[in-house]
XYZ file of C-alpha atoms in Angstrom:
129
model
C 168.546 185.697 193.417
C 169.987 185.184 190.120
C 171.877 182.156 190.477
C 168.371 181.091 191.656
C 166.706 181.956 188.614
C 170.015 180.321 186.474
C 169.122 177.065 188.729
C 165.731 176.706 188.057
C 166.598 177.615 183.908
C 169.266 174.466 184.232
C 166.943 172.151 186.191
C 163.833 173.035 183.870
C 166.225 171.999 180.604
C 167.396 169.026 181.970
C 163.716 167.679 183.351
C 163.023 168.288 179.574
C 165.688 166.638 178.109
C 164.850 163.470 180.596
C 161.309 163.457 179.907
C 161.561 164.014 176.187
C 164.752 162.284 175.179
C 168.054 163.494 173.170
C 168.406 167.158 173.204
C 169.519 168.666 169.822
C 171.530 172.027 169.637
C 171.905 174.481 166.820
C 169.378 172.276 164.449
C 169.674 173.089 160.720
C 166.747 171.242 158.559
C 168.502 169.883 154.911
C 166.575 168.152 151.815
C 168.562 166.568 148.710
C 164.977 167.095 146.858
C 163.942 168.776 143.870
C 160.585 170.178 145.054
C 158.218 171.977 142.516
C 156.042 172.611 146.091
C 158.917 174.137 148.785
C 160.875 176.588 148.356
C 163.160 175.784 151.383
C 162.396 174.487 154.567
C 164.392 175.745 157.686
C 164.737 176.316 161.615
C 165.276 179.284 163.966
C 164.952 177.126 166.768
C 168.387 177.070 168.941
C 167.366 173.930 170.475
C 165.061 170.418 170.072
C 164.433 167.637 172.113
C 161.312 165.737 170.428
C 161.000 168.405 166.948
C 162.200 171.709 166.410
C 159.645 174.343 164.587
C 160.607 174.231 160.830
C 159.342 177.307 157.991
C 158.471 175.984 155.167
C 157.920 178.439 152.231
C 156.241 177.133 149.255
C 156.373 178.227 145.806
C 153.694 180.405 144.781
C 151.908 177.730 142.833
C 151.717 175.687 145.313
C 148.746 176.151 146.822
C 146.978 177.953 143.837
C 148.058 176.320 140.498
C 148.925 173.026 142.398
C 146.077 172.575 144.622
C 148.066 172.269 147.448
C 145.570 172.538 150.827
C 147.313 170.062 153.503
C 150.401 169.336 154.836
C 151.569 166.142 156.744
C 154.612 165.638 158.635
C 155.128 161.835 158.414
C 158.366 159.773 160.798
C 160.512 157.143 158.872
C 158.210 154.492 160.507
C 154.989 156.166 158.788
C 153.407 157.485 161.409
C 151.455 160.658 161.438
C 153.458 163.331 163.282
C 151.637 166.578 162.402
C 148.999 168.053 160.310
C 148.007 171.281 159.322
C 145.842 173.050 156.445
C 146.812 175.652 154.176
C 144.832 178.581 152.534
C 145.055 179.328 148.580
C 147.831 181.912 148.191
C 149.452 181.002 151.537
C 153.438 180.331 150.776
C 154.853 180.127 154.655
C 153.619 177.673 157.055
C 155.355 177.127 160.694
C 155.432 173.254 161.922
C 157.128 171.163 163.849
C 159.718 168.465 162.485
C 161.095 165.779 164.343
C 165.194 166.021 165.300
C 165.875 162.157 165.894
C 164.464 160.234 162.430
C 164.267 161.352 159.125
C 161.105 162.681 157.926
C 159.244 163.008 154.737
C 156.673 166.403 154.433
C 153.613 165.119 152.213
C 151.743 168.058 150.324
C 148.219 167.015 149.598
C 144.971 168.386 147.360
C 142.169 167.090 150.048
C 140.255 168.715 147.121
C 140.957 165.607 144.846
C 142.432 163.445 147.278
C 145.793 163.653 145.726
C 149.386 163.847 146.918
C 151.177 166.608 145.109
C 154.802 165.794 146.406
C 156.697 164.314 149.021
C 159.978 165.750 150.659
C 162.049 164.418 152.426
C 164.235 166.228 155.234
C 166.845 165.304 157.529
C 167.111 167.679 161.293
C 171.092 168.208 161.875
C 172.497 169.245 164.941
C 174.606 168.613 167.632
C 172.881 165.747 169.984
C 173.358 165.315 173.460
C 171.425 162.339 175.174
């Protein structure tokens, strides 16, 4: 019975990593960016195929001196990956970040219509196709 249950754990893994592309192993998330808005932005995710989850922790200003009330996950090519709100006060948010382009987190103050900063971050890891 439990090499049954070790077959279906392989099978399921590898239908994901067909249907979903490259899988990425031990991801770390990395910016070169000063950021007045993050903290640090990191993974406990062992593994990706599409995006791993990323926490990003924000400075405490962020959202209250700063105005800070959305964040957008944005690919290379522009396109909208993910969205989410924060509250006033709030300095971790969980999201996902894609592992196979480098991506650029957009803070913005829907308030004004403003964005407050962009960061950029690359996902690292070992890649298997």
């Amino acid at each position: 019975m439990n090499s049954n249950r070790r077959l279906c754990a392989v099978a399921a893994v590898a239908l994901l990593v067909v249907t979903a592309g490259c899988l990425t192993v031990s991801p770390s998330i990395s910016s070169a960016d000063d950021s007045a808005v993050f903290e640090r932005v990191s993974t406990v995710s062992e593994w990706g195929t599409a995006s791993v989850q990323g926490s990003v922790t924000l400075t405490p200003t962020a959202t209250t001196e700063m105005g800070v009330t959305r964040l957008n996950v944005i690919t290379s090519g522009g396109k909208s990956f993910y969205t989410t709100t924060v509250d006033a006060g709030q300095t971790s948010v969980s999201l996902p970040i894609p592992t196979e382009t480098r991506s650029q987190i957009v803070a913005v103050n829907t308030v004004n219509g403003t964005v407050v900063e962009t960061y950029n971050v690359t996902v690292d890891g070992t890649r298997y196709p």
